[in-house]
Amino acid sequence: MFGIYLKRELSRRKKAALVIAMGLALGIALVITVNSVSAGMQQAQDKVLKSLYGLGTDMTVTKAQAAPSSNSSGRPKFDFNAKSSSSTKQSSDRVMTQGGQSLASSLVTKVASQKGVASAVGALTLNVTKVDGSFTQGTAKSSTSSGSSGSGGSSQQGGPGGNQGGGNTGAPQVQGGGASFDVNSYSVAGVDVTDQDLGPLATSKITSGKTFTTAQTNAKVAVVSKSYAKENKYTVGKTFKISGTKYTIIGIATPDSSESTTDVYLPLKQAQTLGDAKNKVTTIYVKATDSKQITAVKATIQKNISGTTVTTSADLASTVSGSLSTASNLATSVGKWLSIAVLVAAFLVAALLTSSAVSRRVREFGTLKALGWPSRKVTRQVVGESIVNGLIGGALGIAIGLGAAYAVTAISPKLTAELGNTGGGGGMGGGPGGGGPGRQAVKNTMEIALSAPVSVTTIALAAGLAITGGLIAGAMGGWRASRMRPADALRSVS
């Protein structure tokens, strides 16, 4: 009886049921869209942070760069010889440590021994500025002008220099000559080849060639990033020089993120030799035994190892700026409040429309009561109709929300993220290209494609909201219907 009556009443009031269902659907669709976009923002931020840290890295230990002394400007210096031959090409490399002040390699073992630390690996970040080109020596030429004789036929004495005779010789002028130089800056990371699960190379996959072996702790071999290899037309097996040392490329690394933060990877000992930083590192990558105890591990390291800066993913997240940060803030603040406002409005509209529909069914409910229907049965009828409307609205809302999320993923709008310095040199310090001469901290700009993943939890939330909306509307309409009396039905008869 209940089901038959429910079906008949919904069929009779299709327009009213559809209006209520669509109101709920729009609110639920907005909730799904905002939640999915927020999840996509979180994935994008995690991707940005992993490009600095690496998979499995929970924090990094660095030391803030000291202010330059009065005797040192911290600027790179290049020495060249001016040669007469223009065909001789000159080249000079300036290698500087980057990413903060150098730390003793022994600190890696000390950090690894701290409570809550599963493993620790040291890395050295360098910036290489290469200047090459050639000088062309100019030619000195003098200008000569003819003199004129006096009436006595005698010649006048020349100016300084003792020149005499019929002409003056001017100051020599240099014609031609000059210099043409090209400046190229790139970043180099020294990798502990005995443990590559942590550190700068952990964020990339070897797509050509092979990675370092544990026996290559001081070998003159290198792995280069895919973008750097493409730019310089490098392939596996080719060689290149840094400060006169020849390195053989054994692998091409493709980063997990859209851009690489390092151009060249070398064994740690080779990087230390190039940077004149024997037994030194600039960054210590740390993995905690429990990801939920990262804050406690950070406090322990800072307490036991003074003068260092410990940076976690939460610290790095606060340095992310650009359109990714702006969109994330909008999604988490404005978007969520807008969703709540629309959802509340949809619930109110559904409740008011249900109450209005009940007031137009006075004769119907009054007659049912006259036939013996108790108030609870009338209320159950109204609530049942409202829940069905809510479920219809929920199904429509989920369909619209999934469509909107799919559209966002298909379009994949590009968002930029700028990674600033965390104060201690943070993470890898240098971005693609190395940051330029003399710079110890740079801003790295990355481009991330936004997606909008929809989880099962979000779908369950939408279904719960649909039922809740139906219950709220049904409760209001049922309360009003339960107060009707059979006499109300008789008064409504014309």
Coordinates of C-alpha atoms in Angstrom, one line a residue, residues 150-428:
G150 CA 106.5 79.3 -44.3
S151 CA 107.6 82.2 -46.5
G152 CA 111.3 81.5 -45.6
G153 CA 111.0 78.0 -46.8
S154 CA 111.9 76.6 -43.3
S155 CA 109.9 73.8 -41.7
Q156 CA 108.3 74.0 -38.3
Q157 CA 109.3 71.7 -35.4
G158 CA 106.9 69.0 -34.6
G159 CA 105.2 68.6 -31.3
P160 CA 106.1 66.3 -28.4
G161 CA 107.9 63.2 -29.5
G162 CA 110.6 65.0 -31.5
N163 CA 109.0 64.6 -34.9
Q164 CA 110.2 67.1 -37.4
G165 CA 109.6 67.7 -41.0
G166 CA 106.6 68.3 -43.2
G167 CA 103.8 66.6 -41.3
N168 CA 102.3 65.8 -37.8
T169 CA 101.5 62.3 -36.5
G170 CA 98.4 62.1 -34.3
A171 CA 97.7 59.6 -31.4
P172 CA 97.3 56.0 -32.5
Q173 CA 93.8 54.6 -32.7
V174 CA 92.8 50.9 -32.2
Q175 CA 90.5 49.6 -34.8
G176 CA 88.6 46.3 -34.7
G177 CA 89.0 43.7 -32.0
G178 CA 86.7 42.7 -29.2
A179 CA 85.4 39.6 -27.4
S180 CA 82.5 37.2 -27.8
F181 CA 81.6 35.0 -24.8
D182 CA 78.7 32.7 -23.9
V183 CA 77.6 32.1 -20.3
N184 CA 75.9 28.8 -19.3
S185 CA 74.8 27.9 -15.8
Y186 CA 73.6 24.5 -14.6
S187 CA 73.2 22.6 -11.4
V188 CA 75.1 19.5 -10.2
A189 CA 74.2 17.2 -7.4
G190 CA 76.6 14.8 -5.7
V191 CA 74.8 11.6 -5.0
D192 CA 75.7 8.9 -2.4
V193 CA 75.8 6.0 -4.8
T194 CA 75.6 3.4 -1.9
D195 CA 72.0 4.5 -1.0
Q196 CA 70.0 6.0 -3.9
D197 CA 66.6 5.5 -2.3
L198 CA 67.0 8.8 -0.6
G199 CA 68.5 12.0 -2.1
P200 CA 68.1 14.1 -5.3
L201 CA 68.1 11.2 -7.7
A202 CA 65.2 9.4 -5.9
T203 CA 62.8 11.8 -7.6
S204 CA 63.8 10.5 -11.1
K205 CA 63.7 7.3 -13.1
I206 CA 66.5 6.1 -15.4
T207 CA 64.8 5.9 -18.8
S208 CA 68.0 5.4 -20.8
G209 CA 71.2 3.7 -19.8
K210 CA 71.8 2.8 -16.2
T211 CA 72.2 4.4 -12.8
F212 CA 75.3 4.4 -10.6
T213 CA 76.6 1.2 -9.0
T214 CA 77.9 1.0 -5.5
A215 CA 81.4 0.5 -6.8
Q216 CA 81.4 3.9 -8.6
T217 CA 81.8 6.0 -5.5
N218 CA 84.6 8.0 -7.1
A219 CA 84.2 7.2 -10.8
K220 CA 84.2 9.8 -13.5
V221 CA 80.7 9.0 -14.7
A222 CA 77.5 11.1 -14.7
V223 CA 73.7 10.8 -15.1
V224 CA 72.0 13.8 -16.7
S225 CA 68.4 14.9 -16.7
K226 CA 66.3 14.4 -19.8
S227 CA 65.7 18.1 -20.4
Y228 CA 69.5 18.9 -20.0
A229 CA 70.4 16.0 -22.3
K230 CA 67.9 17.2 -24.9
E231 CA 69.2 20.8 -24.7
N232 CA 72.8 19.8 -25.2
K233 CA 72.2 16.8 -27.5
Y234 CA 73.7 14.4 -25.0
T235 CA 73.2 10.6 -25.3
V236 CA 74.5 7.7 -23.2
G237 CA 78.2 7.2 -23.9
K238 CA 79.0 10.8 -24.7
T239 CA 81.5 12.8 -22.6
F240 CA 81.6 16.3 -21.3
K241 CA 84.0 18.3 -19.1
I242 CA 83.6 20.2 -15.9
S243 CA 86.6 22.3 -14.9
G244 CA 88.8 20.2 -17.1
T245 CA 87.6 16.8 -15.8
K246 CA 86.0 14.5 -18.4
Y247 CA 82.8 12.6 -17.4
T248 CA 81.1 9.8 -19.3
I249 CA 77.3 9.8 -19.4
I250 CA 76.0 6.5 -18.3
G251 CA 72.3 7.3 -17.9
I252 CA 69.4 9.7 -18.7
A253 CA 67.1 10.5 -15.8
T254 CA 63.4 11.5 -16.3
P255 CA 61.9 13.3 -13.3
D256 CA 58.7 12.2 -11.7
S257 CA 57.5 15.8 -11.7
S258 CA 57.2 18.0 -14.8
E259 CA 60.6 19.5 -14.5
S260 CA 64.0 18.5 -13.0
T261 CA 65.5 20.5 -10.2
T262 CA 69.0 19.1 -11.1
D263 CA 70.8 18.9 -14.4
V264 CA 73.8 16.7 -13.7
Y265 CA 74.2 13.9 -11.1
L266 CA 77.7 12.8 -10.1
P267 CA 79.1 10.4 -7.4
L268 CA 79.4 12.4 -4.2
K269 CA 83.2 12.2 -4.0
Q270 CA 83.5 13.6 -7.5
A271 CA 81.2 16.5 -6.6
Q272 CA 83.2 17.2 -3.5
T273 CA 86.4 17.3 -5.5
L274 CA 84.9 19.7 -8.1
G275 CA 83.5 22.0 -5.4
D276 CA 86.7 21.9 -3.3
A277 CA 84.5 20.5 -0.4
K278 CA 86.2 17.4 0.7
N279 CA 84.1 15.4 3.3
K280 CA 81.4 18.1 3.0
V281 CA 77.7 17.9 2.1
T282 CA 75.0 20.7 1.8
T283 CA 71.9 18.6 2.4
I284 CA 71.1 15.6 4.5
Y285 CA 68.0 13.7 3.5
V286 CA 66.2 12.0 6.3
K287 CA 63.6 9.2 6.4
A288 CA 61.6 8.8 9.7
T289 CA 60.6 5.4 11.1
D290 CA 57.1 6.7 11.5
S291 CA 55.5 9.3 9.3
K292 CA 53.2 10.4 12.1
Q293 CA 56.2 11.3 14.3
I294 CA 57.9 13.7 11.9
T295 CA 57.4 16.7 14.1
A296 CA 59.0 14.9 17.1
V297 CA 61.9 13.7 15.0
K298 CA 62.5 17.3 13.7
A299 CA 62.6 18.6 17.3
T300 CA 65.0 15.9 18.3
I301 CA 67.5 16.7 15.5
Q302 CA 67.3 20.4 16.1
K303 CA 67.9 19.9 19.8
N304 CA 70.9 17.5 19.4
I305 CA 72.5 19.0 16.4
S306 CA 72.7 22.8 16.9
G307 CA 73.1 25.3 14.1
T308 CA 71.1 23.2 11.5
T309 CA 67.8 23.9 9.9
V310 CA 65.4 20.9 9.6
T311 CA 62.8 21.3 6.9
T312 CA 59.7 19.1 6.6
S313 CA 57.2 18.8 3.8
A314 CA 54.8 21.0 5.8
D315 CA 57.5 23.7 6.0
L316 CA 58.1 23.5 2.2
A317 CA 54.4 23.7 1.5
S318 CA 54.3 27.2 3.1
T319 CA 56.9 28.4 0.6
V320 CA 54.9 27.3 -2.5
S321 CA 53.5 30.3 -4.2
G322 CA 52.1 31.1 -7.7
S323 CA 48.8 30.1 -9.3
L324 CA 48.9 26.7 -7.6
S325 CA 48.9 28.3 -4.1
T326 CA 46.3 30.8 -5.1
A327 CA 43.9 28.2 -6.5
S328 CA 44.5 25.9 -3.5
N329 CA 43.6 28.7 -1.1
L330 CA 40.5 29.4 -3.1
A331 CA 39.4 25.8 -3.2
T332 CA 40.0 25.3 0.5
S333 CA 38.4 28.5 1.7
V334 CA 36.0 30.2 -0.8
G335 CA 35.1 26.9 -2.5
K336 CA 34.2 25.0 0.6
W337 CA 32.2 27.8 2.1
L338 CA 30.4 28.3 -1.2
S339 CA 29.5 24.6 -1.2
I340 CA 28.1 24.8 2.3
A341 CA 26.1 27.9 1.5
V342 CA 24.6 26.3 -1.7
L343 CA 23.9 23.0 0.1
V344 CA 22.1 24.8 3.0
A345 CA 20.1 26.8 0.5
A346 CA 19.2 23.6 -1.4
F347 CA 18.0 22.0 1.9
L348 CA 15.9 25.0 2.8
V349 CA 14.4 25.2 -0.7
A350 CA 13.6 21.5 -0.6
A351 CA 12.0 21.8 2.9
L352 CA 9.9 24.9 1.9
L353 CA 8.7 23.3 -1.4
T354 CA 7.8 20.1 0.4
S355 CA 5.9 22.1 3.1
S356 CA 4.2 24.1 0.4
A357 CA 3.2 20.9 -1.4
V358 CA 1.7 19.5 1.8
S359 CA -0.4 22.7 2.3
R360 CA -1.9 22.0 -1.1
R361 CA -2.8 18.5 -0.1
V362 CA -5.1 19.4 2.8
R363 CA -8.1 17.6 1.4
E364 CA -6.1 14.5 0.7
F365 CA -4.5 14.2 4.1
G366 CA -7.6 15.2 5.9
T367 CA -9.6 12.5 4.1
L368 CA -6.9 9.9 4.9
K369 CA -7.2 10.8 8.6
A370 CA -10.9 10.6 8.4
L371 CA -10.5 7.1 7.0
G372 CA -8.4 6.1 10.0
W373 CA -4.8 6.9 9.0
P374 CA -2.8 7.9 12.2
S375 CA -0.6 11.0 12.1
R376 CA 2.6 8.8 12.1
K377 CA 1.4 7.1 8.9
V378 CA 0.8 10.4 7.2
T379 CA 4.2 11.6 8.3
R380 CA 5.8 8.4 7.0
Q381 CA 4.2 9.0 3.6
V382 CA 5.5 12.5 3.3
V383 CA 9.0 11.6 4.6
G384 CA 9.1 8.6 2.2
E385 CA 8.3 10.9 -0.8
S386 CA 11.0 13.4 0.3
I387 CA 13.7 10.7 0.7
V388 CA 12.9 9.4 -2.8
N389 CA 13.3 13.0 -4.1
G390 CA 16.5 13.3 -2.2
L391 CA 17.8 10.1 -3.7
I392 CA 16.9 11.2 -7.2
G393 CA 18.6 14.5 -6.5
G394 CA 21.7 12.7 -5.1
A395 CA 21.9 10.5 -8.3
L396 CA 21.6 13.6 -10.5
G397 CA 24.1 15.5 -8.3
I398 CA 26.7 12.7 -8.4
A399 CA 26.3 12.5 -12.2
I400 CA 26.8 16.3 -12.6
G401 CA 29.7 16.3 -10.1
L402 CA 31.5 13.4 -11.9
G403 CA 31.0 15.2 -15.2
A404 CA 32.5 18.4 -13.8
A405 CA 35.4 16.5 -12.3
Y406 CA 36.0 14.7 -15.5
A407 CA 35.9 18.0 -17.5
V408 CA 38.6 19.5 -15.1
T409 CA 40.8 16.4 -15.6
A410 CA 40.3 16.4 -19.4
I411 CA 41.1 20.1 -19.7
S412 CA 44.0 19.8 -17.2
P413 CA 44.6 23.5 -16.6
K414 CA 48.3 24.3 -16.0
L415 CA 49.2 25.8 -12.6
T416 CA 52.6 27.3 -11.8
A417 CA 54.3 26.8 -8.4
E418 CA 57.2 28.9 -7.2
L419 CA 59.4 27.2 -4.6
G420 CA 61.0 29.8 -2.4
N421 CA 63.9 29.4 0.0
T422 CA 63.0 28.0 3.4
G423 CA 65.7 29.9 5.2
G424 CA 68.2 27.1 5.6
G425 CA 69.0 26.5 2.0
G426 CA 66.1 24.0 2.0
G427 CA 66.0 20.9 0.0
M428 CA 67.9 21.0 -3.2

